[in-house]
Amino acid sequence: MYYYFAQFLPDEEQPGVYNVSFPDLPGCDTFGSGMDGAMRAAMDALTGYLEVEQDRGQSIPEPSDFATAKANAEAQARELDIVVPEGTLYQMVPADPRPEPF
């Protein structure tokens, strides 16, 4: 089982929708309606990302601690000129990718 922190950023144009990104995993992004939907989408995205990386023979990066993950997510948002609004959450997301082939 793997665990990574994700940023759950409220979508300003779509109330109730959260954009989800994983600061430790570039390109691992998704979204969902409500926190339940966003968490399910985050778990699916994280699992898929890790499985693809395994299939490509890539090593899985070590997850950052909370403070580092949050700082990295906020820095990435600033680089993209995205304002991190009140209500942004940082949650640990679990993933259980299929086992690596022998």
mmCIF file of N, CA and C in Angstrom:
data_model
loop_
_atom_site.group_PDB
_atom_site.id
_atom_site.type_symbol
_atom_site.label_atom_id
_atom_site.label_comp_id
_atom_site.label_asym_id
_atom_site.label_seq_id
_atom_site.Cartn_x
_atom_site.Cartn_y
_atom_site.Cartn_z
ATOM 1 N N MET A 1 0.847 -1.169 0.000
ATOM 2 C CA MET A 1 0.000 0.000 0.000
ATOM 3 C C MET A 1 0.895 1.236 0.000
ATOM 4 N N TYR A 2 0.521 2.210 -0.780
ATOM 5 C CA TYR A 2 1.245 3.478 -0.864
ATOM 6 C C TYR A 2 0.346 4.590 -0.349
ATOM 7 N N TYR A 3 0.965 5.644 0.197
ATOM 8 C CA TYR A 3 0.235 6.807 0.687
ATOM 9 C C TYR A 3 0.975 8.060 0.255
ATOM 10 N N TYR A 4 0.256 8.974 -0.386
ATOM 11 C CA TYR A 4 0.818 10.250 -0.806
ATOM 12 C C TYR A 4 -0.136 11.370 -0.413
ATOM 13 N N PHE A 5 0.419 12.525 -0.076
ATOM 14 C CA PHE A 5 -0.412 13.696 0.183
ATOM 15 C C PHE A 5 -0.855 14.300 -1.136
ATOM 16 N N ALA A 6 -2.107 14.742 -1.148
ATOM 17 C CA ALA A 6 -2.670 15.414 -2.312
ATOM 18 C C ALA A 6 -3.253 16.751 -1.882
ATOM 19 N N GLN A 7 -3.224 17.689 -2.809
ATOM 20 C CA GLN A 7 -3.864 18.978 -2.600
ATOM 21 C C GLN A 7 -5.262 18.903 -3.220
ATOM 22 N N PHE A 8 -6.281 19.230 -2.434
ATOM 23 C CA PHE A 8 -7.663 19.276 -2.893
ATOM 24 C C PHE A 8 -8.052 20.746 -2.974
ATOM 25 N N LEU A 9 -7.997 21.284 -4.175
ATOM 26 C CA LEU A 9 -8.183 22.708 -4.423
ATOM 27 C C LEU A 9 -9.619 22.961 -4.894
ATOM 28 N N PRO A 10 -10.422 23.752 -4.148
ATOM 29 C CA PRO A 10 -11.784 24.034 -4.595
ATOM 30 C C PRO A 10 -11.771 24.757 -5.938
ATOM 31 N N ASP A 11 -12.626 24.324 -6.846
ATOM 32 C CA ASP A 11 -12.739 24.945 -8.167
ATOM 33 C C ASP A 11 -13.600 26.193 -8.041
ATOM 34 N N GLU A 12 -13.046 27.343 -8.392
ATOM 35 C CA GLU A 12 -13.774 28.605 -8.254
ATOM 36 C C GLU A 12 -14.960 28.705 -9.195
ATOM 37 N N GLU A 13 -14.905 28.037 -10.334
ATOM 38 C CA GLU A 13 -15.970 28.144 -11.331
ATOM 39 C C GLU A 13 -17.050 27.076 -11.173
ATOM 40 N N GLN A 14 -16.735 26.012 -10.441
ATOM 41 C CA GLN A 14 -17.688 24.921 -10.260
ATOM 42 C C GLN A 14 -17.795 24.601 -8.771
ATOM 43 N N PRO A 15 -18.737 25.215 -8.079
ATOM 44 C CA PRO A 15 -18.875 24.970 -6.637
ATOM 45 C C PRO A 15 -19.051 23.479 -6.349
ATOM 46 N N GLY A 16 -18.350 23.019 -5.308
ATOM 47 C CA GLY A 16 -18.441 21.620 -4.902
ATOM 48 C C GLY A 16 -17.469 20.704 -5.609
ATOM 49 N N VAL A 17 -16.737 21.228 -6.587
ATOM 50 C CA VAL A 17 -15.755 20.426 -7.323
ATOM 51 C C VAL A 17 -14.365 20.733 -6.772
ATOM 52 N N TYR A 18 -13.580 19.690 -6.585
ATOM 53 C CA TYR A 18 -12.196 19.831 -6.124
ATOM 54 C C TYR A 18 -11.244 19.339 -7.209
ATOM 55 N N ASN A 19 -10.243 20.156 -7.506
ATOM 56 C CA ASN A 19 -9.144 19.744 -8.367
ATOM 57 C C ASN A 19 -8.079 19.140 -7.472
ATOM 58 N N VAL A 20 -7.600 17.971 -7.851
ATOM 59 C CA VAL A 20 -6.679 17.223 -6.999
ATOM 60 C C VAL A 20 -5.344 17.062 -7.717
ATOM 61 N N SER A 21 -4.270 17.358 -6.998
ATOM 62 C CA SER A 21 -2.930 17.133 -7.544
ATOM 63 C C SER A 21 -2.040 16.535 -6.469
ATOM 64 N N PHE A 22 -1.048 15.805 -6.929
ATOM 65 C CA PHE A 22 -0.080 15.165 -6.044
ATOM 66 C C PHE A 22 1.272 15.836 -6.270
ATOM 67 N N PRO A 23 1.731 16.642 -5.316
ATOM 68 C CA PRO A 23 2.974 17.381 -5.532
ATOM 69 C C PRO A 23 4.196 16.493 -5.732
ATOM 70 N N ASP A 24 4.170 15.266 -5.242
ATOM 71 C CA ASP A 24 5.308 14.355 -5.420
ATOM 72 C C ASP A 24 5.290 13.638 -6.772
ATOM 73 N N LEU A 25 4.159 13.726 -7.489
ATOM 74 C CA LEU A 25 3.979 12.934 -8.709
ATOM 75 C C LEU A 25 3.513 13.839 -9.849
ATOM 76 N N PRO A 26 4.439 14.461 -10.560
ATOM 77 C CA PRO A 26 4.066 15.381 -11.638
ATOM 78 C C PRO A 26 3.143 14.706 -12.655
ATOM 79 N N GLY A 27 2.068 15.406 -12.992
ATOM 80 C CA GLY A 27 1.132 14.888 -13.981
ATOM 81 C C GLY A 27 0.037 14.014 -13.397
ATOM 82 N N CYS A 28 0.102 13.729 -12.124
ATOM 83 C CA CYS A 28 -0.936 12.927 -11.477
ATOM 84 C C CYS A 28 -1.977 13.897 -10.921
ATOM 85 N N ASP A 29 -2.981 14.187 -11.741
ATOM 86 C CA ASP A 29 -4.009 15.160 -11.416
ATOM 87 C C ASP A 29 -5.374 14.574 -11.735
ATOM 88 N N THR A 30 -6.385 15.035 -11.015
ATOM 89 C CA THR A 30 -7.751 14.601 -11.278
ATOM 90 C C THR A 30 -8.689 15.608 -10.635
ATOM 91 N N PHE A 31 -9.967 15.303 -10.627
ATOM 92 C CA PHE A 31 -10.948 16.157 -9.964
ATOM 93 C C PHE A 31 -12.145 15.305 -9.587
ATOM 94 N N GLY A 32 -12.968 15.846 -8.697
ATOM 95 C CA GLY A 32 -14.170 15.131 -8.306
ATOM 96 C C GLY A 32 -15.171 16.067 -7.662
ATOM 97 N N SER A 33 -16.415 15.644 -7.691
ATOM 98 C CA SER A 33 -17.502 16.422 -7.107
ATOM 99 C C SER A 33 -17.656 16.054 -5.635
ATOM 100 N N GLY A 34 -17.534 17.047 -4.754
ATOM 101 C CA GLY A 34 -17.581 16.804 -3.318
ATOM 102 C C GLY A 34 -16.310 16.107 -2.870
ATOM 103 N N MET A 35 -16.085 16.105 -1.573
ATOM 104 C CA MET A 35 -14.868 15.465 -1.064
ATOM 105 C C MET A 35 -14.883 13.957 -1.292
ATOM 106 N N ASP A 36 -16.046 13.319 -1.179
ATOM 107 C CA ASP A 36 -16.094 11.871 -1.413
ATOM 108 C C ASP A 36 -15.716 11.542 -2.852
ATOM 109 N N GLY A 37 -16.300 12.267 -3.802
ATOM 110 C CA GLY A 37 -15.985 12.032 -5.206
ATOM 111 C C GLY A 37 -14.543 12.367 -5.538
ATOM 112 N N ALA A 38 -14.040 13.448 -4.944
ATOM 113 C CA ALA A 38 -12.652 13.835 -5.187
ATOM 114 C C ALA A 38 -11.685 12.809 -4.607
ATOM 115 N N MET A 39 -12.000 12.278 -3.429
ATOM 116 C CA MET A 39 -11.124 11.271 -2.830
ATOM 117 C C MET A 39 -11.127 9.987 -3.653
ATOM 118 N N ARG A 40 -12.293 9.555 -4.121
ATOM 119 C CA ARG A 40 -12.347 8.351 -4.975
ATOM 120 C C ARG A 40 -11.547 8.566 -6.258
ATOM 121 N N ALA A 41 -11.713 9.745 -6.869
ATOM 122 C CA ALA A 41 -10.963 10.058 -8.084
ATOM 123 C C ALA A 41 -9.466 10.100 -7.795
ATOM 124 N N ALA A 42 -9.086 10.651 -6.638
ATOM 125 C CA ALA A 42 -7.669 10.726 -6.258
ATOM 126 C C ALA A 42 -7.081 9.331 -6.083
ATOM 127 N N MET A 43 -7.829 8.447 -5.429
ATOM 128 C CA MET A 43 -7.343 7.082 -5.230
ATOM 129 C C MET A 43 -7.174 6.371 -6.571
ATOM 130 N N ASP A 44 -8.135 6.547 -7.478
ATOM 131 C CA ASP A 44 -8.036 5.931 -8.805
ATOM 132 C C ASP A 44 -6.845 6.493 -9.587
ATOM 133 N N ALA A 45 -6.696 7.822 -9.555
ATOM 134 C CA ALA A 45 -5.592 8.446 -10.290
ATOM 135 C C ALA A 45 -4.247 8.007 -9.741
ATOM 136 N N LEU A 46 -4.126 7.979 -8.423
ATOM 137 C CA LEU A 46 -2.862 7.576 -7.803
ATOM 138 C C LEU A 46 -2.535 6.125 -8.123
ATOM 139 N N THR A 47 -3.510 5.252 -8.008
ATOM 140 C CA THR A 47 -3.286 3.836 -8.319
ATOM 141 C C THR A 47 -2.858 3.676 -9.769
ATOM 142 N N GLY A 48 -3.578 4.316 -10.680
ATOM 143 C CA GLY A 48 -3.226 4.226 -12.103
ATOM 144 C C GLY A 48 -1.846 4.770 -12.393
ATOM 145 N N TYR A 49 -1.504 5.889 -11.795
ATOM 146 C CA TYR A 49 -0.197 6.494 -11.996
ATOM 147 C C TYR A 49 0.911 5.540 -11.558
ATOM 148 N N LEU A 50 0.754 4.973 -10.363
ATOM 149 C CA LEU A 50 1.780 4.065 -9.846
ATOM 150 C C LEU A 50 1.891 2.801 -10.700
ATOM 151 N N GLU A 51 0.777 2.274 -11.178
ATOM 152 C CA GLU A 51 0.817 1.086 -12.037
ATOM 153 C C GLU A 51 1.533 1.379 -13.349
ATOM 154 N N VAL A 52 1.259 2.544 -13.943
ATOM 155 C CA VAL A 52 1.932 2.912 -15.196
ATOM 156 C C VAL A 52 3.433 3.070 -14.967
ATOM 157 N N GLU A 53 3.802 3.720 -13.887
ATOM 158 C CA GLU A 53 5.230 3.878 -13.593
ATOM 159 C C GLU A 53 5.907 2.524 -13.403
ATOM 160 N N GLN A 54 5.238 1.610 -12.714
ATOM 161 C CA GLN A 54 5.787 0.262 -12.537
ATOM 162 C C GLN A 54 5.925 -0.435 -13.886
ATOM 163 N N ASP A 55 4.892 -0.332 -14.731
ATOM 164 C CA ASP A 55 4.927 -0.967 -16.050
ATOM 165 C C ASP A 55 6.067 -0.415 -16.908
ATOM 166 N N ARG A 56 6.380 0.856 -16.732
ATOM 167 C CA ARG A 56 7.456 1.491 -17.490
ATOM 168 C C ARG A 56 8.823 1.226 -16.877
ATOM 169 N N GLY A 57 8.853 0.516 -15.754
ATOM 170 C CA GLY A 57 10.116 0.215 -15.089
ATOM 171 C C GLY A 57 10.676 1.380 -14.297
ATOM 172 N N GLN A 58 9.854 2.363 -14.021
ATOM 173 C CA GLN A 58 10.301 3.536 -13.268
ATOM 174 C C GLN A 58 10.231 3.241 -11.766
ATOM 175 N N SER A 59 11.131 3.825 -11.027
ATOM 176 C CA SER A 59 11.064 3.671 -9.574
ATOM 177 C C SER A 59 9.980 4.609 -9.036
ATOM 178 N N ILE A 60 9.347 4.190 -7.972
ATOM 179 C CA ILE A 60 8.293 4.973 -7.352
ATOM 180 C C ILE A 60 8.941 5.937 -6.358
ATOM 181 N N PRO A 61 8.687 7.246 -6.509
ATOM 182 C CA PRO A 61 9.322 8.193 -5.587
ATOM 183 C C PRO A 61 8.803 8.047 -4.163
ATOM 184 N N GLU A 62 9.659 8.349 -3.220
ATOM 185 C CA GLU A 62 9.261 8.342 -1.814
ATOM 186 C C GLU A 62 8.288 9.492 -1.572
ATOM 187 N N PRO A 63 7.231 9.253 -0.803
ATOM 188 C CA PRO A 63 6.305 10.345 -0.502
ATOM 189 C C PRO A 63 6.930 11.351 0.469
ATOM 190 N N SER A 64 6.571 12.596 0.267
ATOM 191 C CA SER A 64 7.027 13.661 1.162
ATOM 192 C C SER A 64 6.197 13.673 2.431
ATOM 193 N N ASP A 65 6.749 14.296 3.465
ATOM 194 C CA ASP A 65 5.954 14.516 4.665
ATOM 195 C C ASP A 65 4.957 15.641 4.381
ATOM 196 N N PHE A 66 4.039 15.858 5.320
ATOM 197 C CA PHE A 66 2.964 16.826 5.113
ATOM 198 C C PHE A 66 3.486 18.223 4.781
ATOM 199 N N ALA A 67 4.408 18.743 5.589
ATOM 200 C CA ALA A 67 4.894 20.115 5.402
ATOM 201 C C ALA A 67 5.554 20.290 4.035
ATOM 202 N N THR A 68 6.347 19.322 3.627
ATOM 203 C CA THR A 68 7.026 19.396 2.336
ATOM 204 C C THR A 68 6.030 19.296 1.191
ATOM 205 N N ALA A 69 5.080 18.373 1.291
ATOM 206 C CA ALA A 69 4.072 18.206 0.241
ATOM 207 C C ALA A 69 3.244 19.485 0.082
ATOM 208 N N LYS A 70 2.829 20.072 1.195
ATOM 209 C CA LYS A 70 2.035 21.300 1.139
ATOM 210 C C LYS A 70 2.842 22.439 0.521
ATOM 211 N N ALA A 71 4.080 22.611 0.956
ATOM 212 C CA ALA A 71 4.930 23.671 0.402
ATOM 213 C C ALA A 71 5.147 23.475 -1.092
ATOM 214 N N ASN A 72 5.383 22.246 -1.514
ATOM 215 C CA ASN A 72 5.586 21.963 -2.940
ATOM 216 C C ASN A 72 4.313 22.218 -3.749
ATOM 217 N N ALA A 73 3.162 21.827 -3.210
ATOM 218 C CA ALA A 73 1.889 22.060 -3.908
ATOM 219 C C ALA A 73 1.632 23.555 -4.068
ATOM 220 N N GLU A 74 1.892 24.317 -3.020
ATOM 221 C CA GLU A 74 1.678 25.761 -3.092
ATOM 222 C C GLU A 74 2.663 26.422 -4.050
ATOM 223 N N ALA A 75 3.904 25.946 -4.085
ATOM 224 C CA ALA A 75 4.891 26.484 -5.025
ATOM 225 C C ALA A 75 4.493 26.170 -6.465
ATOM 226 N N GLN A 76 4.014 24.954 -6.711
ATOM 227 C CA GLN A 76 3.561 24.588 -8.055
ATOM 228 C C GLN A 76 2.379 25.449 -8.474
ATOM 229 N N ALA A 77 1.456 25.727 -7.561
ATOM 230 C CA ALA A 77 0.306 26.582 -7.868
ATOM 231 C C ALA A 77 0.769 27.993 -8.227
ATOM 232 N N ARG A 78 1.720 28.530 -7.465
ATOM 233 C CA ARG A 78 2.244 29.868 -7.759
ATOM 234 C C ARG A 78 2.882 29.914 -9.143
ATOM 235 N N GLU A 79 3.632 28.867 -9.514
ATOM 236 C CA GLU A 79 4.265 28.826 -10.834
ATOM 237 C C GLU A 79 3.232 28.882 -11.954
ATOM 238 N N LEU A 80 2.044 28.353 -11.683
ATOM 239 C CA LEU A 80 0.970 28.331 -12.683
ATOM 240 C C LEU A 80 -0.001 29.499 -12.503
ATOM 241 N N ASP A 81 0.354 30.449 -11.641
ATOM 242 C CA ASP A 81 -0.501 31.603 -11.334
ATOM 243 C C ASP A 81 -1.875 31.187 -10.827
ATOM 244 N N ILE A 82 -1.905 30.140 -10.022
ATOM 245 C CA ILE A 82 -3.145 29.676 -9.405
ATOM 246 C C ILE A 82 -3.139 30.146 -7.955
ATOM 247 N N VAL A 83 -4.221 30.824 -7.576
ATOM 248 C CA VAL A 83 -4.371 31.268 -6.196
ATOM 249 C C VAL A 83 -4.891 30.086 -5.386
ATOM 250 N N VAL A 84 -4.230 29.812 -4.279
ATOM 251 C CA VAL A 84 -4.663 28.727 -3.394
ATOM 252 C C VAL A 84 -5.661 29.338 -2.401
ATOM 253 N N PRO A 85 -6.966 29.089 -2.614
ATOM 254 C CA PRO A 85 -7.976 29.741 -1.784
ATOM 255 C C PRO A 85 -8.162 29.073 -0.422
ATOM 256 N N GLU A 86 -8.870 29.790 0.458
ATOM 257 C CA GLU A 86 -9.303 29.189 1.715
ATOM 258 C C GLU A 86 -10.121 27.964 1.350
ATOM 259 N N GLY A 87 -10.082 26.961 2.165
ATOM 260 C CA GLY A 87 -10.835 25.743 1.880
ATOM 261 C C GLY A 87 -10.028 24.702 1.133
ATOM 262 N N THR A 88 -8.778 25.046 0.778
ATOM 263 C CA THR A 88 -7.905 24.056 0.156
ATOM 264 C C THR A 88 -7.497 23.054 1.225
ATOM 265 N N LEU A 89 -7.617 21.785 0.890
ATOM 266 C CA LEU A 89 -7.297 20.722 1.844
ATOM 267 C C LEU A 89 -6.083 19.940 1.371
ATOM 268 N N TYR A 90 -5.391 19.356 2.310
ATOM 269 C CA TYR A 90 -4.258 18.481 2.028
ATOM 270 C C TYR A 90 -4.545 17.178 2.755
ATOM 271 N N GLN A 91 -4.745 16.126 1.991
ATOM 272 C CA GLN A 91 -5.126 14.843 2.567
ATOM 273 C C GLN A 91 -4.178 13.757 2.087
ATOM 274 N N MET A 92 -3.955 12.779 2.943
ATOM 275 C CA MET A 92 -3.194 11.607 2.548
ATOM 276 C C MET A 92 -4.142 10.679 1.775
ATOM 277 N N VAL A 93 -3.654 10.204 0.638
ATOM 278 C CA VAL A 93 -4.459 9.352 -0.239
ATOM 279 C C VAL A 93 -3.785 7.984 -0.340
ATOM 280 N N PRO A 94 -4.556 6.912 -0.123
ATOM 281 C CA PRO A 94 -3.989 5.572 -0.256
ATOM 282 C C PRO A 94 -4.127 5.048 -1.687
ATOM 283 N N ALA A 95 -3.224 4.160 -2.049
ATOM 284 C CA ALA A 95 -3.308 3.470 -3.338
ATOM 285 C C ALA A 95 -2.762 2.067 -3.158
ATOM 286 N N ASP A 96 -3.381 1.140 -3.836
ATOM 287 C CA ASP A 96 -2.948 -0.259 -3.774
ATOM 288 C C ASP A 96 -2.819 -0.782 -5.203
ATOM 289 N N PRO A 97 -1.719 -0.410 -5.891
ATOM 290 C CA PRO A 97 -1.546 -0.878 -7.267
ATOM 291 C C PRO A 97 -1.342 -2.377 -7.309
ATOM 292 N N ARG A 98 -1.624 -2.923 -8.473
ATOM 293 C CA ARG A 98 -1.422 -4.366 -8.618
ATOM 294 C C ARG A 98 0.059 -4.673 -8.365
ATOM 295 N N PRO A 99 0.342 -5.870 -7.893
ATOM 296 C CA PRO A 99 1.748 -6.213 -7.613
ATOM 297 C C PRO A 99 2.606 -6.140 -8.868
ATOM 298 N N GLU A 100 3.863 -5.818 -8.656
ATOM 299 C CA GLU A 100 4.804 -5.811 -9.771
ATOM 300 C C GLU A 100 4.950 -7.211 -10.329
ATOM 301 N N PRO A 101 5.051 -7.341 -11.667
ATOM 302 C CA PRO A 101 5.232 -8.676 -12.243
ATOM 303 C C PRO A 101 6.576 -9.281 -11.842
ATOM 304 N N PHE A 102 6.606 -10.587 -11.802
ATOM 305 C CA PHE A 102 7.847 -11.301 -11.445
ATOM 306 C C PHE A 102 8.732 -11.446 -12.643
#
